[in-house]
CSV table of C-alpha atoms in Angstrom, one decimal:
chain,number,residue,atom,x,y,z
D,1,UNK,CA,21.6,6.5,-2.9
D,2,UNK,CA,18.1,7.6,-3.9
D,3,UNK,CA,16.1,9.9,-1.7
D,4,UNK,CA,12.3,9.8,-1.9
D,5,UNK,CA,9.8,12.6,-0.2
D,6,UNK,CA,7.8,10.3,2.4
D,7,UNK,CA,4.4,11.7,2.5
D,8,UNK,CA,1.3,10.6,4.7
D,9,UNK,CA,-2.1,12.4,5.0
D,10,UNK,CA,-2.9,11.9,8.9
D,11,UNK,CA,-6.2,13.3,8.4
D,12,UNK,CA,-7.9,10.7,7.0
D,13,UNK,CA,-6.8,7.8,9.6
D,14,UNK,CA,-6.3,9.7,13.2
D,15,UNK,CA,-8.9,12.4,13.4
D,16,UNK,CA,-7.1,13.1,17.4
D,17,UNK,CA,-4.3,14.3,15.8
D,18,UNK,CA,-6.2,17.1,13.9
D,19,UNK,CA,-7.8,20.5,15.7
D,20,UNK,CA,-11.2,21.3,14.9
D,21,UNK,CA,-10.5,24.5,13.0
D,22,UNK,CA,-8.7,22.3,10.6
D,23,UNK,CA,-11.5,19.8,10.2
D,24,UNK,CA,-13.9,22.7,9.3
D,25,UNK,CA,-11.2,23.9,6.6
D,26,UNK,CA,-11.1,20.2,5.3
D,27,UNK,CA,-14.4,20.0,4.7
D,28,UNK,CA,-15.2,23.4,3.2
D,29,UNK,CA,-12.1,22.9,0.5
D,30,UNK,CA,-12.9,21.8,-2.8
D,31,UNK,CA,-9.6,19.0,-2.6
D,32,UNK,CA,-9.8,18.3,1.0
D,33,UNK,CA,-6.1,17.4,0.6
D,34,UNK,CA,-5.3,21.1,0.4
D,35,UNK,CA,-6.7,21.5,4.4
D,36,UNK,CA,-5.2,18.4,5.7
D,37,UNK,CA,-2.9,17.0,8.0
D,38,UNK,CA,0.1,15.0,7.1
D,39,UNK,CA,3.8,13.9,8.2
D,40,UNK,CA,6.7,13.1,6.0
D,41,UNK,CA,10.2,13.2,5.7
D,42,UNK,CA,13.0,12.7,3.0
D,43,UNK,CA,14.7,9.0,3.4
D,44,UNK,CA,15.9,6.2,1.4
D,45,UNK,CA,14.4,2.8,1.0
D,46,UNK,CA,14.6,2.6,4.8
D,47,UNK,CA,11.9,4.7,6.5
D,48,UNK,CA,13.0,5.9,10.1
D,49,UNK,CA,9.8,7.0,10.9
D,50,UNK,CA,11.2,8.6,14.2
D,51,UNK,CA,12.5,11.5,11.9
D,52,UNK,CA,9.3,12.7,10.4
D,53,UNK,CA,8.5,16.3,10.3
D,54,UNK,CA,4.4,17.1,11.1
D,55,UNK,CA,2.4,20.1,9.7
D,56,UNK,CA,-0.4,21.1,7.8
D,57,UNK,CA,-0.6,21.4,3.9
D,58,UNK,CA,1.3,24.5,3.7
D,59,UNK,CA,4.7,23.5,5.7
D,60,UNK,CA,4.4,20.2,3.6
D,61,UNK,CA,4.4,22.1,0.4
D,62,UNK,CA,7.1,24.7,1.6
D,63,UNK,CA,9.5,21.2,2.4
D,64,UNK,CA,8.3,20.2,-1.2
D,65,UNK,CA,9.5,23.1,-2.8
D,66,UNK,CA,12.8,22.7,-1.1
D,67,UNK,CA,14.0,19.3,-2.0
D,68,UNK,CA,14.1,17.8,-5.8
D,69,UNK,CA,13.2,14.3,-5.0
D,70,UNK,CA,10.1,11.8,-5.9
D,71,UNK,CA,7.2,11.9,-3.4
D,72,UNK,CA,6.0,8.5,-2.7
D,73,UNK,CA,2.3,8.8,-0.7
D,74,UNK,CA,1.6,6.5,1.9
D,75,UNK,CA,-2.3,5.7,1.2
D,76,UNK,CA,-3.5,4.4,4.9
D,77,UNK,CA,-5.3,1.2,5.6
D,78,UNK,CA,-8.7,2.1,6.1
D,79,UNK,CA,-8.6,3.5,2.8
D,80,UNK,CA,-8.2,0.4,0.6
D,81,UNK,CA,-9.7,-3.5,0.5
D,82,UNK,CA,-6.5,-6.0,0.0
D,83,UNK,CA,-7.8,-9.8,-0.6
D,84,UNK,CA,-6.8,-12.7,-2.7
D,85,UNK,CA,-8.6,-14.0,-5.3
D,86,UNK,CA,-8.4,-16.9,-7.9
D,87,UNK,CA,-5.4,-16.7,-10.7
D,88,UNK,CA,-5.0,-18.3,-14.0
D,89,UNK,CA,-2.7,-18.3,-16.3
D,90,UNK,CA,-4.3,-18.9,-19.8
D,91,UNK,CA,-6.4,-15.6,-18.4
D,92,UNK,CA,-3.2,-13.5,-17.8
D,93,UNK,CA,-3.8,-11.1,-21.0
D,94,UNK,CA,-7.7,-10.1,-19.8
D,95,UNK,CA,-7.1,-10.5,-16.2
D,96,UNK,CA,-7.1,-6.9,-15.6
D,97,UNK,CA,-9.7,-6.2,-17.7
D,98,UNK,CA,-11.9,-8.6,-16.0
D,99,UNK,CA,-11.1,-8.5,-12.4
D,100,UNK,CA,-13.8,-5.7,-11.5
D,101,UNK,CA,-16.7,-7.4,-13.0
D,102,UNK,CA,-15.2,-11.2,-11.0
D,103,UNK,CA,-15.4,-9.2,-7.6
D,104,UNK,CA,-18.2,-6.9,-8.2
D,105,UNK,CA,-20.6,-9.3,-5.8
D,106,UNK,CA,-18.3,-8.4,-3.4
D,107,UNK,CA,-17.6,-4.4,-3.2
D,108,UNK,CA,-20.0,-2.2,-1.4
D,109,UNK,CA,-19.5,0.2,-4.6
D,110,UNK,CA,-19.9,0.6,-8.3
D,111,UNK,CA,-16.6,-1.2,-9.7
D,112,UNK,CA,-16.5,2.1,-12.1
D,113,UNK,CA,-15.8,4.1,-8.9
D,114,UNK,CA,-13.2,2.1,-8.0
D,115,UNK,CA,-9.4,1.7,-8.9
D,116,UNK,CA,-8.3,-1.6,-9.0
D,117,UNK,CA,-4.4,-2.9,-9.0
D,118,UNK,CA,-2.9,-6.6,-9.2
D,119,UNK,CA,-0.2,-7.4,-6.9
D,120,UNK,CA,2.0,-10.9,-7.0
D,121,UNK,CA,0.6,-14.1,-8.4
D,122,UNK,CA,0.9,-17.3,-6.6
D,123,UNK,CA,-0.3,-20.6,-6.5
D,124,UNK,CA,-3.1,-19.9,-8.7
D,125,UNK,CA,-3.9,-17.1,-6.2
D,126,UNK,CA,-3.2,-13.3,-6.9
D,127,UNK,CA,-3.5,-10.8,-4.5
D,128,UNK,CA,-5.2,-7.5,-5.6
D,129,UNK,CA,-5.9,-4.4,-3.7
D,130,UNK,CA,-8.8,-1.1,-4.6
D,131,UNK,CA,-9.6,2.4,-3.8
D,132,UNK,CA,-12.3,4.8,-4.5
D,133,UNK,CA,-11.3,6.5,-7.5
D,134,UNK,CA,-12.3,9.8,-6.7
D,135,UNK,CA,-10.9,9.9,-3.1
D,136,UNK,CA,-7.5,9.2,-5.1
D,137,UNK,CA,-7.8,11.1,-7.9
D,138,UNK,CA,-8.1,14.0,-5.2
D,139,UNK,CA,-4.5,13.3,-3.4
D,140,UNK,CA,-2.7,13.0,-7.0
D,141,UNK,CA,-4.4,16.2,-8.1
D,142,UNK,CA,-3.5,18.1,-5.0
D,143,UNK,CA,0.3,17.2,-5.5
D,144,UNK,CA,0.0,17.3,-9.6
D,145,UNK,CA,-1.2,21.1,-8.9
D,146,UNK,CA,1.8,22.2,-7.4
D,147,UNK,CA,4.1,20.3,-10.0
D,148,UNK,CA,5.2,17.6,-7.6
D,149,UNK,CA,3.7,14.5,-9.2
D,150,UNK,CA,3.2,11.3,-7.0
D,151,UNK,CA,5.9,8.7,-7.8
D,152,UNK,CA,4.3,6.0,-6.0
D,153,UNK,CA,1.0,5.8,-3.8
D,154,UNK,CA,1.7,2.3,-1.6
D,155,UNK,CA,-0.4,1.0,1.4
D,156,UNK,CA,1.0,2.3,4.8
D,157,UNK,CA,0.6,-1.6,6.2
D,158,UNK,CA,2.4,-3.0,3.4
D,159,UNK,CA,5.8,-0.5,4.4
D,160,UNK,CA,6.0,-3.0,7.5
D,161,UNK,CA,9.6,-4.9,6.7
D,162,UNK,CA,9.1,-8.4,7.2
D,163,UNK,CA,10.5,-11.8,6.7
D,164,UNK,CA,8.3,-14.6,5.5
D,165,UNK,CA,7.7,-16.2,8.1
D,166,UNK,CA,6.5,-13.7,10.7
D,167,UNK,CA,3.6,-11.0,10.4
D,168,UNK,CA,4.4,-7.5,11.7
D,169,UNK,CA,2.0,-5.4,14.1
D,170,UNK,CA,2.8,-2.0,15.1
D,171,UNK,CA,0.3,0.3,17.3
D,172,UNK,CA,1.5,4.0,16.3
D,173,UNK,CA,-0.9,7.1,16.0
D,174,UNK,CA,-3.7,6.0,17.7
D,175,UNK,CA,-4.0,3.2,15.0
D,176,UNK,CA,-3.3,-0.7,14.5
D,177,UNK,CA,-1.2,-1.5,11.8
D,178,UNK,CA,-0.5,-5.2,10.7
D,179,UNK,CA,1.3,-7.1,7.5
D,180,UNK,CA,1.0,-10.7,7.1
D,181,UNK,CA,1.9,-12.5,4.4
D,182,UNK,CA,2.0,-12.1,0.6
D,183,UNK,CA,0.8,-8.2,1.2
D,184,UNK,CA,-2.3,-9.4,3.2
D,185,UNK,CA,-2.7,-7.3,6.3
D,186,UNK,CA,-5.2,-4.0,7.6
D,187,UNK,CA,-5.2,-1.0,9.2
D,188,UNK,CA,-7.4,0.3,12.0
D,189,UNK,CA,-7.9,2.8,15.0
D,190,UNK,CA,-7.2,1.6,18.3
D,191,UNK,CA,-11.3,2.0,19.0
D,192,UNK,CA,-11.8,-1.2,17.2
D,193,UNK,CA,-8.0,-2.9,17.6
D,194,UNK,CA,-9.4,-5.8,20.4
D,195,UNK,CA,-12.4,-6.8,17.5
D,196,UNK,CA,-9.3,-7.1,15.0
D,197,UNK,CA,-6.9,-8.6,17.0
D,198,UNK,CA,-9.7,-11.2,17.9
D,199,UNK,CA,-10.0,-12.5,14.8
D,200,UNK,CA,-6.6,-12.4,13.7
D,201,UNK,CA,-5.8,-14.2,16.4
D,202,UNK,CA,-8.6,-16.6,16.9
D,203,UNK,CA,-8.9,-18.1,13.4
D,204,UNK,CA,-6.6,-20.1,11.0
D,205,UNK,CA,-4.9,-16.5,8.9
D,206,UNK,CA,-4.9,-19.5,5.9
D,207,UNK,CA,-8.2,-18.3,3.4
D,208,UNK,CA,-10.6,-20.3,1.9
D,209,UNK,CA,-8.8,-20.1,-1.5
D,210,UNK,CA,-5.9,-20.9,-0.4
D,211,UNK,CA,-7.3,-24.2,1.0
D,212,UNK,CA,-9.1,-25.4,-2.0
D,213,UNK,CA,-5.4,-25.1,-3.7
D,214,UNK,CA,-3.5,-26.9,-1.4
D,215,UNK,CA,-4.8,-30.1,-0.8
D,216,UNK,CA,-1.6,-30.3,2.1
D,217,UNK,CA,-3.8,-29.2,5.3
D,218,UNK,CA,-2.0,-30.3,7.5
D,219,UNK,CA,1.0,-28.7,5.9
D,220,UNK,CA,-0.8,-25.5,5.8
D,221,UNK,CA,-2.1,-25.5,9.3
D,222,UNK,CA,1.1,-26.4,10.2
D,223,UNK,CA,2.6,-23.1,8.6
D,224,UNK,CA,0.1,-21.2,10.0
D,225,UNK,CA,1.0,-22.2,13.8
D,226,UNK,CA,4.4,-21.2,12.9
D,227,UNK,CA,4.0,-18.0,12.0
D,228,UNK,CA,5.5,-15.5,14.3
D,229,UNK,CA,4.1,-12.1,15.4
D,230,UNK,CA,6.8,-9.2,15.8
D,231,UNK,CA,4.7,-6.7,18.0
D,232,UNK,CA,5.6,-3.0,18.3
D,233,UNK,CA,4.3,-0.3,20.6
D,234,UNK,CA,5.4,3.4,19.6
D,235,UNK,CA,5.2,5.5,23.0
D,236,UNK,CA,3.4,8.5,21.0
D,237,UNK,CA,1.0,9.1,23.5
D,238,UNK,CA,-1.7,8.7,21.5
D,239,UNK,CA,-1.8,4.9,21.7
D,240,UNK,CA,-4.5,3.1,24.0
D,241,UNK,CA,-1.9,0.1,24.1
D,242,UNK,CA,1.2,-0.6,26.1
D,243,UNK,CA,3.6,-3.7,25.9
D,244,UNK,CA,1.9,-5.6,28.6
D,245,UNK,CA,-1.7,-4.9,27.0
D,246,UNK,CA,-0.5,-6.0,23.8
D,247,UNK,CA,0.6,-9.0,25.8
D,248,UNK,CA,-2.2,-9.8,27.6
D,249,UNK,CA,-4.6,-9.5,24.7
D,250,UNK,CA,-2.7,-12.1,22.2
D,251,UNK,CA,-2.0,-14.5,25.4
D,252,UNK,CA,-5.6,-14.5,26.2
D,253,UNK,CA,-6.7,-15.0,22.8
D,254,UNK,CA,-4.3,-17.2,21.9
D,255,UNK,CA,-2.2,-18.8,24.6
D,256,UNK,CA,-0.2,-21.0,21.6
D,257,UNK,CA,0.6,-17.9,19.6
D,258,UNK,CA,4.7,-17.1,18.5
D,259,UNK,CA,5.2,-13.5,19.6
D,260,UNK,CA,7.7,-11.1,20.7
D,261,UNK,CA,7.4,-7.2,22.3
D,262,UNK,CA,9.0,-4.3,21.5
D,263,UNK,CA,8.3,-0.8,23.0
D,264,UNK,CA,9.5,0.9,19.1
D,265,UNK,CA,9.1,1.5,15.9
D,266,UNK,CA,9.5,-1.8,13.4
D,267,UNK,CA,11.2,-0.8,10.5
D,268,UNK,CA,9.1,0.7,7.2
D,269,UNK,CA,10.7,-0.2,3.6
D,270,UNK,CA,9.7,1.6,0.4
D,271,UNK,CA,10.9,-1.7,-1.6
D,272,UNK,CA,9.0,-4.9,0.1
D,273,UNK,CA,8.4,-7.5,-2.4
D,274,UNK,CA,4.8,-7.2,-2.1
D,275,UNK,CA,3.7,-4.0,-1.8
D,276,UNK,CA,1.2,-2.9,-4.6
D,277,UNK,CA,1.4,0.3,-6.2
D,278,UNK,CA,-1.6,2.5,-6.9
D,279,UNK,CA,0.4,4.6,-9.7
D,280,UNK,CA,-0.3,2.2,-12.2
D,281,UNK,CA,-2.2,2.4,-15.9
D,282,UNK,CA,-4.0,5.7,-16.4
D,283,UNK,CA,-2.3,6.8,-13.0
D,284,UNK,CA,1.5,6.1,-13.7
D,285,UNK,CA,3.4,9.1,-13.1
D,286,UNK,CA,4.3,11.1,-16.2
D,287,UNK,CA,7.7,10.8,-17.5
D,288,UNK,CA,10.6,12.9,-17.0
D,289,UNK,CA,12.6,14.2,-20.1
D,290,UNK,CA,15.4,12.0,-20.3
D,291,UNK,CA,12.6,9.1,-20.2
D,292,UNK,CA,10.8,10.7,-23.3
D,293,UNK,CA,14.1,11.5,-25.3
D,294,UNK,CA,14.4,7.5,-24.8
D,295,UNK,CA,11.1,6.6,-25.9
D,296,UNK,CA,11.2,8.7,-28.6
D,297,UNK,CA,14.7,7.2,-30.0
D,298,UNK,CA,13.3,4.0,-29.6
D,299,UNK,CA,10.5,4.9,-31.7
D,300,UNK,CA,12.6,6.6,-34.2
D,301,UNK,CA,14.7,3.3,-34.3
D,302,UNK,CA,11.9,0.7,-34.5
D,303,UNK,CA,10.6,3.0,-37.5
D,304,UNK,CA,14.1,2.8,-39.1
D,305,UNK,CA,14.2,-0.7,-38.9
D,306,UNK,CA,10.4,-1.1,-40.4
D,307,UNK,CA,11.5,0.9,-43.2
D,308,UNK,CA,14.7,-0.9,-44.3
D,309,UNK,CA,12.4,-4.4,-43.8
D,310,UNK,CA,10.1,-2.9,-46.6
D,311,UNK,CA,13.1,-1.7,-48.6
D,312,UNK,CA,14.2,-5.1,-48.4
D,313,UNK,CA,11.3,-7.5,-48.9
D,314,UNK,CA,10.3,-4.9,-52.2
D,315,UNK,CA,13.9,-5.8,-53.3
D,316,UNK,CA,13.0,-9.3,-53.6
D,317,UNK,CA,10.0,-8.7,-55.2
């Protein structure tokens, strides 16, 4: 079975779990990747995050250089805007091109600053996810510099295994972590978990969009009361929440709400259906050799066949 090298910056997303000597560092390096924080460990498909290794840049590098398999970064939360917005299909081939320009209203940056990636398309809905450009530009040059290209840069919320018919929310690190459906979800620190949790709770999760194209709202209202919420505490010690908090807050929010409990870990995948990957278009990881010797027979072939086509129709002439 594959192994992949599970890699995720901590500095960014729990500044408790970094000292202040390495803050400093951070700031004064030119790639603040370089000075920063992370855990990781080398799994299959199924992340048992229980098993991860913690260190600075250096230890992470020295694991790196010990192992010969694909890193996939785990880019947190707080670090990307996922939303839906509206799909359709005779606009498939300039989608992409258009997208930044049909949500610029809507970003607090420059669309050029951002990278922008299209996830699944449903319903006349697709689901689409952005970073800042340079912020991510940074982490692949960091890992590009020490000739371990990123495979695959995925949202950390979106590793949450889930069924269709539940959402997953996990407090781990000091943080909030929560997947719904279709890829929709966030990311936040526990400082501002109740504001979250609030609205999640309080509100129908159903958007706007998703209302004007489904003219069944009862049906969807329906759906949305059935949806279940798997809640996990990790005992980490840096979490603000325990079981019975967690309890409390969703019952008093929400006394009608499907949950269940668990003081653990929920299970992370590298392989849910929706997860988006950043690596995509100018950022695709390059390709190995056997993957060029393949393109470049099936260019070699394709040029072959053109060839005998023109000896062919000049025959006929």
């Amino acid at each position: 079975m594959k192994k992949y090298a599970y890699i995720e910056c901590l500095s960014f997303i729990s500044p408790e779990l970094v000292d202040e000597k390495n803050s400093e560092a951070q700031s004064a390096s030119a790639n603040p990747f370089s000075a920063a924080q992370y855990r990781w460990l080398l799994t299959d498909d199924t992340v048992d995050i229980s098993e991860a290794s913690y260190g600075d840049s250096d230890e992470l590098l020295t694991w790196l250089s010990s192992i010969d398999s694909s890193p996939v970064l785990i880019v947190s939360g707080e670090k990307v805007v996922v939303k839906k917005v509206p799909y359709h299909e005779k606009e498939k081939r300039h989608f992409a091109k258009m997208l930044p320009y049909e949500v610029e209203d809507s970003v607090i940056d420059e669309v050029e600053n951002l990278h922008f990636v299209i996830g699944e398309k449903n319903k006349g809905l697709a689901t689409i996810a952005y970073i800042e450009r340079e912020w991510f530009e940074s982490a692949l040059a960091f890992f590009q510099e020490q000739e371990k290209p990123i495979d695959r840069a995925l949202i950390d919320f979106q590793c949450l295994q889930k069924n269709s018919d539940e959402s997953i929310v996990w407090f781990n690190q000091g943080r909030l972590l929560v997947h719904q459906k279709e890829g929709m979800g966030f990311s936040t620190t526990h400082a501002l978990a109740d504001t979250f949790l609030q609205g999640m709770l309080s509100i129908d999760p159903t958007t706007d969009l998703e209302k004007e194209k489904n003219d069944a709202g009862d049906a969807e209202q329906g759906e949305a009361l059935s949806q279940q919420y798997k809640v996990y505490v990790s005992n980490d010690g840096a979490s603000s929440y325990t079981v019975e908090k967690a309890t409390r807050v969703f019952h008093t929010v929400n006394p009608e709400v499907n949950s269940e409990f668990y003081e653990a870990a929920p299970v992370l995948s590298l392989t849910n259906q929706h997860a988006i990957d950043f690596c995509t278009g100018a950022y695709a990881p390059p390709k190995n050799d056997s993957q060029q010797v393949i393109s470049w027979k099936l260019i070699g072939l394709l040029s072959i066949f053109s060839i005998l086509l023109l000896i062919l129709e000049t025959q006929k002439l």
